[in-house]
Short mmCIF file of C-alpha atoms in Angstrom, two decimals:
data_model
loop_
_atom_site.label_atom_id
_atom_site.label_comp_id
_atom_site.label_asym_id
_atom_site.label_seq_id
_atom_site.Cartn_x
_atom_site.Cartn_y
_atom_site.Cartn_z
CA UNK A 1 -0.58 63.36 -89.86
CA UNK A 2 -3.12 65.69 -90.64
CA UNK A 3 -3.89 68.67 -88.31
CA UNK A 4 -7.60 67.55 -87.83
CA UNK A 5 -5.73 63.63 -87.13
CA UNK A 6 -3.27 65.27 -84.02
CA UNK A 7 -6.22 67.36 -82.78
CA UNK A 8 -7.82 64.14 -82.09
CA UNK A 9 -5.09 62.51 -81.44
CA UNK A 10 -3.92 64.84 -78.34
CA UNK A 11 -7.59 65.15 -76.85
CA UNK A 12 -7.78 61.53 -76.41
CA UNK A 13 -4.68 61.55 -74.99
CA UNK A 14 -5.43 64.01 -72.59
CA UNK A 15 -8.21 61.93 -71.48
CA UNK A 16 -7.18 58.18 -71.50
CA UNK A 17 -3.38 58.72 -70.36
CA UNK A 18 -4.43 59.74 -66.38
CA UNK A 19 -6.89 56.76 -66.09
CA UNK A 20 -3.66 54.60 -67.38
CA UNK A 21 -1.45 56.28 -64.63
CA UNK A 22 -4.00 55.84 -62.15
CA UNK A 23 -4.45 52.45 -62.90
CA UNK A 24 -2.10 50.84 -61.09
CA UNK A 25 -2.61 52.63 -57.75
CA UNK A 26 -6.15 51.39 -57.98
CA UNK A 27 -4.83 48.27 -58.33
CA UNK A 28 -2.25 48.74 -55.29
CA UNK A 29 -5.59 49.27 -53.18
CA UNK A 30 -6.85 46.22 -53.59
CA UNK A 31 -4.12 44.54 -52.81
CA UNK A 32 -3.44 45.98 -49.27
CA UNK A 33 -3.26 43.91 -46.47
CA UNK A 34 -6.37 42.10 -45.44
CA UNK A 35 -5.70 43.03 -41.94
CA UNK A 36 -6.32 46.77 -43.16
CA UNK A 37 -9.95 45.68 -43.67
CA UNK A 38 -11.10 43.45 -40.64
CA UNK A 39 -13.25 45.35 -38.06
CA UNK A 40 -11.47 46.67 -35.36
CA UNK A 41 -11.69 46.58 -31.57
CA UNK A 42 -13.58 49.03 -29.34
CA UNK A 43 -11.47 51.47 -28.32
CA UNK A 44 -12.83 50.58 -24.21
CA UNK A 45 -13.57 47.03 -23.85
CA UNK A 46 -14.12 45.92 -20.04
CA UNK A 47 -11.28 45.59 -17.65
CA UNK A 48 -12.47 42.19 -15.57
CA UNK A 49 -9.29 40.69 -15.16
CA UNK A 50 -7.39 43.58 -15.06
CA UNK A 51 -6.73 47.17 -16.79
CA UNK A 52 -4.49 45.59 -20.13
CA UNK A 53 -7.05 43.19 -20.61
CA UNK A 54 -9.11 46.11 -21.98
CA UNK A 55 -7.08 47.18 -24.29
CA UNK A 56 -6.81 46.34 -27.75
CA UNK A 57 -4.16 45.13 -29.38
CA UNK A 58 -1.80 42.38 -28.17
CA UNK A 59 -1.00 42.00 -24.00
CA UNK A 60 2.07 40.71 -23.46
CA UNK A 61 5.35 41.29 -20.89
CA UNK A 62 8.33 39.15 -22.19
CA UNK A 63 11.01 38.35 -19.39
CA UNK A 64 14.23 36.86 -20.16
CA UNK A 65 14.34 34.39 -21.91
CA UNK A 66 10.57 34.07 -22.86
CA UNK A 67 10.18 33.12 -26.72
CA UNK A 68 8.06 36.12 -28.99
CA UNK A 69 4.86 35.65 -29.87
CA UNK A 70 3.85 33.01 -33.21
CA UNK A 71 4.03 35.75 -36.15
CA UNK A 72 0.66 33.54 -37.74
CA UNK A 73 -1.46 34.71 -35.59
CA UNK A 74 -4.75 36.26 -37.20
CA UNK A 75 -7.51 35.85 -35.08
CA UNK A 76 -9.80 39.05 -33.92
CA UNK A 77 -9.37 37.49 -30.10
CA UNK A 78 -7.25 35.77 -28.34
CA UNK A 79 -5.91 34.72 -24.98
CA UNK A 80 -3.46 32.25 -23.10
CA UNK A 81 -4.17 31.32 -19.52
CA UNK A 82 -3.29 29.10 -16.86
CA UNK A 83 -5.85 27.08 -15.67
CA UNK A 84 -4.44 26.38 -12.70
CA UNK A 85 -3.51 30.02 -11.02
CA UNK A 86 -5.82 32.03 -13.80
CA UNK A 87 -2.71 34.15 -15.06
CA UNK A 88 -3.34 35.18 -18.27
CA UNK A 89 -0.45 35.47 -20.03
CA UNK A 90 -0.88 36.60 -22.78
CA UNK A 91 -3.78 37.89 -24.81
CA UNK A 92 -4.87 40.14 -28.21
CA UNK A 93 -8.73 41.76 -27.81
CA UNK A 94 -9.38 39.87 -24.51
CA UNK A 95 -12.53 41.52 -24.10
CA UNK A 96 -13.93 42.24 -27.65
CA UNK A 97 -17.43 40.73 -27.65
CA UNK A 98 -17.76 39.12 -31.03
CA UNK A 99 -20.22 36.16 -31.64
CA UNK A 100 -19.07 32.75 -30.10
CA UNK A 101 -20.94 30.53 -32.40
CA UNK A 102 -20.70 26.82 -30.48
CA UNK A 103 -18.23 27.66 -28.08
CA UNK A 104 -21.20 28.82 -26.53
CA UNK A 105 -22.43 25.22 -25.63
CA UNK A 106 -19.29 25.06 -22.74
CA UNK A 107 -21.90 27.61 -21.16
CA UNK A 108 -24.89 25.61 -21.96
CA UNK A 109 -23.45 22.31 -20.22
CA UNK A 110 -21.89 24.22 -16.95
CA UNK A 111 -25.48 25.44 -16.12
CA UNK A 112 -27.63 22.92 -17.19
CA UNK A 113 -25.10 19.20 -17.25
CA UNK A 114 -25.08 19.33 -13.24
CA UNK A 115 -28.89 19.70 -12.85
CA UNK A 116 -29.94 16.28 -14.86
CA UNK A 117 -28.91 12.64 -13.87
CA UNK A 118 -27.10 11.20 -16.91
CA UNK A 119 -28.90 8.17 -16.07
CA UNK A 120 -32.46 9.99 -17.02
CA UNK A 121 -34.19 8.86 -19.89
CA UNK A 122 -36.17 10.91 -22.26
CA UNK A 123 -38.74 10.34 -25.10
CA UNK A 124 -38.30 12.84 -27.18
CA UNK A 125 -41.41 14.87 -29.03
CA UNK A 126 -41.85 16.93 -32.06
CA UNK A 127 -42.07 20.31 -29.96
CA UNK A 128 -38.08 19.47 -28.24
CA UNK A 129 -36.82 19.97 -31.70
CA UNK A 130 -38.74 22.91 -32.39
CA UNK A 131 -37.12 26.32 -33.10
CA UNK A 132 -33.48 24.94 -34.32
CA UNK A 133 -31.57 27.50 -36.78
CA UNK A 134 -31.85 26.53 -40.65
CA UNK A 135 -28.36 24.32 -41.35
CA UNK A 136 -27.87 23.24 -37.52
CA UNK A 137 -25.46 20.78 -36.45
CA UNK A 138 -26.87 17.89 -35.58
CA UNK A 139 -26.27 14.72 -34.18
CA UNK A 140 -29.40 12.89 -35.67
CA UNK A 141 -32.02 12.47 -32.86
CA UNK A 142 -35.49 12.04 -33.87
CA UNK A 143 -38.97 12.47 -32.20
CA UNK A 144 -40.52 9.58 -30.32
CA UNK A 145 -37.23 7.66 -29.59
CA UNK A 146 -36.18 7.50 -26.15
CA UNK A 147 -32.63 8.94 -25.42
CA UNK A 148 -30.59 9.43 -22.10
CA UNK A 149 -29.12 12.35 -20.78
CA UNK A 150 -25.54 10.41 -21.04
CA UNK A 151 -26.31 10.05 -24.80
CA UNK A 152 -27.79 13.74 -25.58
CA UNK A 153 -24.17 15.13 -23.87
CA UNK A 154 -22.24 13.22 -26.26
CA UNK A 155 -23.81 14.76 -28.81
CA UNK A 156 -23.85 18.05 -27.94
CA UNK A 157 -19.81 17.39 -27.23
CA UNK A 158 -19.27 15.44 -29.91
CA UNK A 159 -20.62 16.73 -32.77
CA UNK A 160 -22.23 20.03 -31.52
CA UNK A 161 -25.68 19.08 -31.89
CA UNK A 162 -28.48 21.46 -31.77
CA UNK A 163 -30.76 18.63 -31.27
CA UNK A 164 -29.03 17.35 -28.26
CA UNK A 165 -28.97 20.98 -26.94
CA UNK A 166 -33.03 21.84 -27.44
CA UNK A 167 -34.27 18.36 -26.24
CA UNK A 168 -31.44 19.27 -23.06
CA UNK A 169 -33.33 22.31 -23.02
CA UNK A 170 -36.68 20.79 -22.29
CA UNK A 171 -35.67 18.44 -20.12
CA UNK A 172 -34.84 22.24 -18.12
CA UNK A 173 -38.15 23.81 -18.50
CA UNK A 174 -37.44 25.32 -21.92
CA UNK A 175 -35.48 27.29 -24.43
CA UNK A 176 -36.68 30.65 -22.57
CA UNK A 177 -35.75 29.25 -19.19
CA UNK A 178 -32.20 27.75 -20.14
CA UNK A 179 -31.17 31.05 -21.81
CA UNK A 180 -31.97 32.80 -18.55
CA UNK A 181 -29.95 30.39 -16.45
CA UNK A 182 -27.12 30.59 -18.94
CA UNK A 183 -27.29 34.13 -18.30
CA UNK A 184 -27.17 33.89 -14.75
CA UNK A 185 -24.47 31.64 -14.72
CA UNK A 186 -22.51 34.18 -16.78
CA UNK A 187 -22.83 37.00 -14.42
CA UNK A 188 -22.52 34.74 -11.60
CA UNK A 189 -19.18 33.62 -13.66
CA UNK A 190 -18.03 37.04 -14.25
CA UNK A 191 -18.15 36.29 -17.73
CA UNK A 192 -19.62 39.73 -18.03
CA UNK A 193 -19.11 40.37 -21.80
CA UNK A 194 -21.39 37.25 -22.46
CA UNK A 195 -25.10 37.65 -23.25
CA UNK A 196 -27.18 34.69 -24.40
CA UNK A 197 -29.98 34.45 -26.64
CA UNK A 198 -29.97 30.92 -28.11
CA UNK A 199 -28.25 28.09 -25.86
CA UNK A 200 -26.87 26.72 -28.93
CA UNK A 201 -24.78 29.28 -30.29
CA UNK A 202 -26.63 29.66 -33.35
CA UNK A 203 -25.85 33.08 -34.66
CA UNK A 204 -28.92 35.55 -32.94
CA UNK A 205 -29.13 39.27 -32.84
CA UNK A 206 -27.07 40.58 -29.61
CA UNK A 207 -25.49 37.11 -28.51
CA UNK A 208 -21.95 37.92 -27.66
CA UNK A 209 -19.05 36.63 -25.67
CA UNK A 210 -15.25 36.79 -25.34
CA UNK A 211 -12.29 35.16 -25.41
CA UNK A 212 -11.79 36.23 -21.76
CA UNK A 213 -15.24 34.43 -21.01
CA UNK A 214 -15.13 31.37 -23.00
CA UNK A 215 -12.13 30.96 -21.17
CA UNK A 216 -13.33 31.48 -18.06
CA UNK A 217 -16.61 29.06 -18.78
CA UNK A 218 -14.06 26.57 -19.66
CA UNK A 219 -11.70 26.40 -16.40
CA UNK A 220 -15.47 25.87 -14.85
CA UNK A 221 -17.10 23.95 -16.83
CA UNK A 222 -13.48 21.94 -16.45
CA UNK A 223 -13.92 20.95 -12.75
CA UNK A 224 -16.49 18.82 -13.75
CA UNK A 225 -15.71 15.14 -13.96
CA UNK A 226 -18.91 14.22 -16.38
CA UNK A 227 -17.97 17.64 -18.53
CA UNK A 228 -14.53 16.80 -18.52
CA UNK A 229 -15.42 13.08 -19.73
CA UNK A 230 -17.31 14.35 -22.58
CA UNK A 231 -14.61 16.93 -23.33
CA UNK A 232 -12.33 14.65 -23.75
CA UNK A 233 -14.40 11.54 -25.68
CA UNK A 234 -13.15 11.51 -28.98
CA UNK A 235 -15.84 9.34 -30.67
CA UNK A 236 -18.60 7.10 -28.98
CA UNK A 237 -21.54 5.00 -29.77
CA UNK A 238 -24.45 7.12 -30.78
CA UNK A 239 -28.62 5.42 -30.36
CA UNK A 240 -30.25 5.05 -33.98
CA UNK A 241 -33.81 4.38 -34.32
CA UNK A 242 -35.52 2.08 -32.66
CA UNK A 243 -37.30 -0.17 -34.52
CA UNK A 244 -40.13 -2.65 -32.90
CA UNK A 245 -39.08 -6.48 -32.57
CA UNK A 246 -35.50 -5.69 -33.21
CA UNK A 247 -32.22 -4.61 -31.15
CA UNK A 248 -31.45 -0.90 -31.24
CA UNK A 249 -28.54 -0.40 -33.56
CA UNK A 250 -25.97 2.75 -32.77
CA UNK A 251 -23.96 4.49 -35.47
CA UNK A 252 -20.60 6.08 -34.42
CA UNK A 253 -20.08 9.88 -33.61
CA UNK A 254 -16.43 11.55 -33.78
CA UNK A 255 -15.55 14.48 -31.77
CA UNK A 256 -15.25 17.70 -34.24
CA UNK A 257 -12.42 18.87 -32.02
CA UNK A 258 -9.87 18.55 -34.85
CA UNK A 259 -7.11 18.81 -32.15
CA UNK A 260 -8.04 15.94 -30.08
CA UNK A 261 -9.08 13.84 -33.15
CA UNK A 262 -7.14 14.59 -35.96
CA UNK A 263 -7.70 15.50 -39.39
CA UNK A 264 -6.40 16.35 -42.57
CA UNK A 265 -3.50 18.92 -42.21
CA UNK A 266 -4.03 19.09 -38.18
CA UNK A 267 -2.38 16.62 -35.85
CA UNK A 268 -3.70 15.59 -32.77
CA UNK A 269 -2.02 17.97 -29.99
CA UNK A 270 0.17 16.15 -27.75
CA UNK A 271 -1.71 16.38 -24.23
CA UNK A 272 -5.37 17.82 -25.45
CA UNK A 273 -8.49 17.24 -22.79
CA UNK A 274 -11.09 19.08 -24.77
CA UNK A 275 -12.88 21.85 -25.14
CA UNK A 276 -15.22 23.24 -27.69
CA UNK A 277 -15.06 24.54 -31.41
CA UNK A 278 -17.93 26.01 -33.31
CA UNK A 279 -18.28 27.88 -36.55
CA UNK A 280 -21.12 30.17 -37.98
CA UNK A 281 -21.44 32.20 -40.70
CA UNK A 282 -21.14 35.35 -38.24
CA UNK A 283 -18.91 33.93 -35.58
CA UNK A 284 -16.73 32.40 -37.86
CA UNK A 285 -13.94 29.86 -36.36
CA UNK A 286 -14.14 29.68 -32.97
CA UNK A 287 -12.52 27.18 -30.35
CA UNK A 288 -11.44 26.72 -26.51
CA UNK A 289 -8.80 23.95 -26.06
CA UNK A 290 -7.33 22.99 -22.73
CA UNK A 291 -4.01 20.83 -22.69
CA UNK A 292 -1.62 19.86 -19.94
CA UNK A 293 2.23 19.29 -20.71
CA UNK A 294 5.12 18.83 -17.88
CA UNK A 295 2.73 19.72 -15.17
CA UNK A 296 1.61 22.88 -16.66
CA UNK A 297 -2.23 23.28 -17.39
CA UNK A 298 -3.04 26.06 -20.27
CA UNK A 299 -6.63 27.41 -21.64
CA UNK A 300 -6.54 28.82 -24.97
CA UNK A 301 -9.10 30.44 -26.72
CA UNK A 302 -9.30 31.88 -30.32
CA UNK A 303 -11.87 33.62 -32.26
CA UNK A 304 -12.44 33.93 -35.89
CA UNK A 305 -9.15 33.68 -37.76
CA UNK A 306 -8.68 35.75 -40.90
CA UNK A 307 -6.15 32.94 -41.63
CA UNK A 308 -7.12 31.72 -45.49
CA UNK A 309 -5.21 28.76 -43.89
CA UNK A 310 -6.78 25.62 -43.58
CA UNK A 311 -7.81 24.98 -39.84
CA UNK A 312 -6.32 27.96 -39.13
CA UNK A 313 -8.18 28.32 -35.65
CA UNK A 314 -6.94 25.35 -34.63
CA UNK A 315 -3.23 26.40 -36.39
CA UNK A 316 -3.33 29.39 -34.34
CA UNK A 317 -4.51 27.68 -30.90
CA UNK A 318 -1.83 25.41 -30.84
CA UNK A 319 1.18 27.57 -31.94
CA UNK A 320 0.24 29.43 -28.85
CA UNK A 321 -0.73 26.76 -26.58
CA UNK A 322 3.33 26.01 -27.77
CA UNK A 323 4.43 29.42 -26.81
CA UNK A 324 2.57 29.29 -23.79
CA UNK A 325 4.02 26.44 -22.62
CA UNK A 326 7.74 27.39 -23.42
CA UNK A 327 7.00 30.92 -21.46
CA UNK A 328 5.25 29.54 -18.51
CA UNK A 329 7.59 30.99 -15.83
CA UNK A 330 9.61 33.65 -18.16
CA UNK A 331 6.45 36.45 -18.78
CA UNK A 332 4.51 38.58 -16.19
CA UNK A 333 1.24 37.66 -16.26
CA UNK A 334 -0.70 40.54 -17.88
CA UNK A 335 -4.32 39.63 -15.75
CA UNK A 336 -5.96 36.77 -14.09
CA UNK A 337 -9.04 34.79 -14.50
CA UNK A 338 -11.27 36.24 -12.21
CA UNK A 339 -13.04 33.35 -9.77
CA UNK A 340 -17.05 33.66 -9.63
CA UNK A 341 -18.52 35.92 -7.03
CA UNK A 342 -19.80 32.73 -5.06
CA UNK A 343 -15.82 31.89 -4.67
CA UNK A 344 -15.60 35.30 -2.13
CA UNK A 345 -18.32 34.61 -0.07
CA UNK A 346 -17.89 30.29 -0.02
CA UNK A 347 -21.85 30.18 -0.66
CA UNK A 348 -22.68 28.18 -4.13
CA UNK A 349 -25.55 29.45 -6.52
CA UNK A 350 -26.68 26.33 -7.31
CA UNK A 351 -26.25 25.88 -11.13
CA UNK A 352 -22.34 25.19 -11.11
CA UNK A 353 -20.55 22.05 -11.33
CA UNK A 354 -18.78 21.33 -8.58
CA UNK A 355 -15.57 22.64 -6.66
CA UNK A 356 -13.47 24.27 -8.63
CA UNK A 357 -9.92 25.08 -9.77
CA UNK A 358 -7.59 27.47 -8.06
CA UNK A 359 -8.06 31.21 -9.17
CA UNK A 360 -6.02 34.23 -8.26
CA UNK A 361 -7.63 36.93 -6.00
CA UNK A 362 -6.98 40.20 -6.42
CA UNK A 363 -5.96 41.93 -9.02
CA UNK A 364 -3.80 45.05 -10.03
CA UNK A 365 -5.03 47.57 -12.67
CA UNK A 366 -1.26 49.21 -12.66
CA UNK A 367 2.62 47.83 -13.03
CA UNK A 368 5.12 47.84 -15.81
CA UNK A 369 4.41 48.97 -19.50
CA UNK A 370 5.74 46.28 -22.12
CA UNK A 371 7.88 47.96 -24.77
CA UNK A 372 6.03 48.26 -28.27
CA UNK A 373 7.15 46.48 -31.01
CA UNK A 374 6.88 42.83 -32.34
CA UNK A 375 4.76 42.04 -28.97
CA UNK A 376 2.86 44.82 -29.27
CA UNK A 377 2.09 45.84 -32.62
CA UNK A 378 -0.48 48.63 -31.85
CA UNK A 379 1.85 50.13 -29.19
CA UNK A 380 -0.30 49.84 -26.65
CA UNK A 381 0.55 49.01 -23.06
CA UNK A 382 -0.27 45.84 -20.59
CA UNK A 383 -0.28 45.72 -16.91
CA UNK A 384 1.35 43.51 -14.70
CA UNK A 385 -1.20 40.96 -12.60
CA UNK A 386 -1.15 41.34 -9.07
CA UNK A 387 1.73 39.05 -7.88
CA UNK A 388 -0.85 37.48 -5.02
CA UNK A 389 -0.12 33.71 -5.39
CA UNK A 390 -3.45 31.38 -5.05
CA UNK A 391 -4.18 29.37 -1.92
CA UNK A 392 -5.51 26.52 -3.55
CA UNK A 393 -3.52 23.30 -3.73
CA UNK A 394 -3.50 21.53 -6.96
CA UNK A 395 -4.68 17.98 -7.07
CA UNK A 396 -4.08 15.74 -10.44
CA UNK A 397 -7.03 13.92 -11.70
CA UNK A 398 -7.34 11.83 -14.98
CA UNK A 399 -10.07 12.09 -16.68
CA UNK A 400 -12.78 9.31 -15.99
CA UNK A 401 -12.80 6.57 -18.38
CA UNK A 402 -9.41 6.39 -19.72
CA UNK A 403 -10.12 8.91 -22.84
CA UNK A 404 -7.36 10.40 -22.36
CA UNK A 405 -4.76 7.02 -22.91
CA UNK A 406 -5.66 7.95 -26.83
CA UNK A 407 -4.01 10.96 -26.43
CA UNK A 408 -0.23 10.13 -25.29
CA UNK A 409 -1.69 9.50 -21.71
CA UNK A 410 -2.31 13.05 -21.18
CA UNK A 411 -3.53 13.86 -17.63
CA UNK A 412 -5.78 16.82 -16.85
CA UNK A 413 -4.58 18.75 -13.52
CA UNK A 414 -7.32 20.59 -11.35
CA UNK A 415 -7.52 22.35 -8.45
CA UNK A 416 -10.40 20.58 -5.90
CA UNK A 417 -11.73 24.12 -4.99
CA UNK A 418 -11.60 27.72 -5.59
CA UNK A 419 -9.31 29.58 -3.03
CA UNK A 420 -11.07 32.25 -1.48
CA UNK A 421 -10.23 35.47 -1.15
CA UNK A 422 -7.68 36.19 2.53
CA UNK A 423 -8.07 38.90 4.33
CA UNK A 424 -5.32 40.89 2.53
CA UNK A 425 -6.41 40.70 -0.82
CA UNK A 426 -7.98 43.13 -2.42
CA UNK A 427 -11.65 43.18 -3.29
CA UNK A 428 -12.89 43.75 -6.44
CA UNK A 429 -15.53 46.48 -7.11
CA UNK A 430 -19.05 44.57 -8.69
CA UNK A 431 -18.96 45.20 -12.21
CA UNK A 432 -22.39 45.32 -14.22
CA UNK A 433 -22.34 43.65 -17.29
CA UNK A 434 -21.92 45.79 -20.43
CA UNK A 435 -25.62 46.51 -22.57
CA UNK A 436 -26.24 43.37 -24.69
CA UNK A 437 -27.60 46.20 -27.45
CA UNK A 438 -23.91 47.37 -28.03
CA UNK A 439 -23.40 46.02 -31.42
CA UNK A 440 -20.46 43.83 -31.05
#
């Protein structure tokens, strides 16, 4: 090789050889974990419920005997609670407002479902339908057909439809009028990490909730016989168009709750009574389930899996809707579902639906520190519940209509009223609701 040839030779060398060795660490970057790249929590997140409810990270106090955690567990949010006592017993991000796409609808039908007769018929106009999000669910109701209230909460349970919800929304006094009852309802809740802008969950600037208050909508949207009817439907008989001269044909809805129905690569769950999924391009997956087994009445909530796993929020809500049932009684509860502020005075607010289930009163922001490790993967700590037992006494009610005998003859247990607070328990401080401008 001439001396001009190596010359060459050695300064391309020189130049292409690093990008070779660097090469495969660039490659080793992209392949990291996909965990390494979702968002992560706020570092202070609100403490309704108790102290280790506001941390992130995973909550959770194993006692002997108590089975870990599922490992295939990727949701942002999550949280396992009896719906009975409100112990939460475990939880990841409890209090991370993220968008709830349709959950948000369990909020929409506590506040508004008890103020309209289901028996109320409505024509509907152009102007109800107005103002619905480009690529809304819908259940297919058109203008100048006359629906009843009955029919427009099937489809908003049902099949999530926006329609349902803005012609509901009328029937209130408005879009502008439901979102500020929603609201109210929330703080009333103590679903403080919830702010409404669009009663449908459509993805809007600012709207935010929590896995802690979608799960504390449900246990009250819950004591509601009509909600819990609807909850549970899994398909009905939906109104088509009326045409003159002729009978009014229906056409028939299905439930999108793929773990009371069923679907391809998710089995109905053995004792399911509802609640509410949703999915947006923001929110992603989102869902609430409720489900009784041996007596035992849990709330799950999940939110936005980073599962590539088909279903994987409803995966994920029953592997620990499993767990949760299999550690009832073998964990210390790591916070409580807080009962709304009417519960500690006994006066109602007017917007709620009905007596309620049995929530724990008190509350303790201090006890023992879990160990870190599998059960808590960020190391952080979790605080026992107070260990003040309800007063309420539980009551069992089926759900109305037989729904339920689809579903292995599951039977939804609830708690006539909310226990209120005795003389020795301690009294919560009012907490203001966090600024609906944080950027979730």
């Amino acid at each position: 090789m001439s001396a001009s040839k190596k010359t060459a030779w050695a300064v391309a060398t020189a130049v292409l050889l690093p990008l070779v060795i660097a090469a495969p660490a660039a490659h080793a970057d992209e392949g990291k974990d996909a965990k390494d790249k979702q968002p992560k929590p706020p570092a202070n997140m609100s403490a309704v419920g108790g102290a280790a409810l506001g941390r992130p990270g995973t909550q959770v106090l194993l006692g002997p005997g108590a089975p870990v955690l599922p490992k295939e567990l990727s949701a942002r949010s999550w949280i396992v609670a009896d719906a009975e006592s409100g112990q939460v017993l475990a939880s990841h991000n409890a209090h991370w407002r993220l968008a709830p796409a349709s959950t948000l609808k369990m909020l929409f039908a506590d506040t508004v479902l008890p103020k309209l007769p289901k028996t109320q018929n409505h024509l509907v106009t152009n102007r109800d339908l107005a103002g619905m999000g480009s690529g809304s669910s819908l259940v297919g109701i058109k203008e100048k057909q006359t629906y009843s209230v009955h029919d427009l909460w099937l489809g908003v349970f049902l099949r999530s439809g926006n329609d349902a919800v803005h012609v509901l929304s009328a029937m209130n006094g408005g879009v502008p009028q439901t979102v500020k009852d929603m609201n109210a309802r929330a703080a009333e809740l103590q679903a403080l990490d919830t702010y409404v802008v669009s009663p449908d969950g459509y993805d809007a600037p600012r709207q935010v909730s929590s896995a802690y208050d979608l799960t504390l909508i449900a246990r009250s949207g819950m004591q509601n016989a009509d909600f819990r009817e609807y909850a549970a439907t899994p398909r009905a008989a939906f109104p088509g168009e009326q045409k003159p001269g002729k009978k009014r044909e229906t056409f028939e809805i299905q439930n999108t709750n793929r773990l009371l129905t069923g679907d391809l690569g998710v089995a109905p769950y053995q004792g399911i009574a509802g609640v509410k999924n949703g999915n947006t391009t923001h929110a992603g997956s989102t869902f609430t389930g409720v489900a009784e087994r041996g007596g035992k009445v849990l709330l799950v909530t999940v939110m936005n899996p980073s599962s590539k796993e088909q279903h994987a929020v409803y995966k994920e809500t029953a592997r620990l809707l499993d767990w949760g049932f299999a550690a009832a009684g073998k964990v210390t509860p790591v916070g409580e579902l807080v009962p709304p502020t009417s519960a500690r005075t006994g006066k109602g607010t007017g917007t709620g639906s009905g007596a309620g289930t049995g929530a724990a009163t008190g509350g303790s922001d201090g006890g023992a520190e879990p160990a870190p490790g599998k059960n808590a993967p960020d190391g952080s700590a979790a605080s026992a519940a107070s260990e003040e037992k309800s007063g309420g006494v539980g009551i069992a009610l089926s759900v109305a209509g037989g729904a339920l005998l689809l579903l292995a003859g599951a039977v939804f247990l609830v708690n006539r009223r909310w226990p209120l607070a005795g003389s020795g328990s301690r009294r919560r401080r009012s907490q203001t609701p966090l600024d609906p401008d944080v950027n979730p």
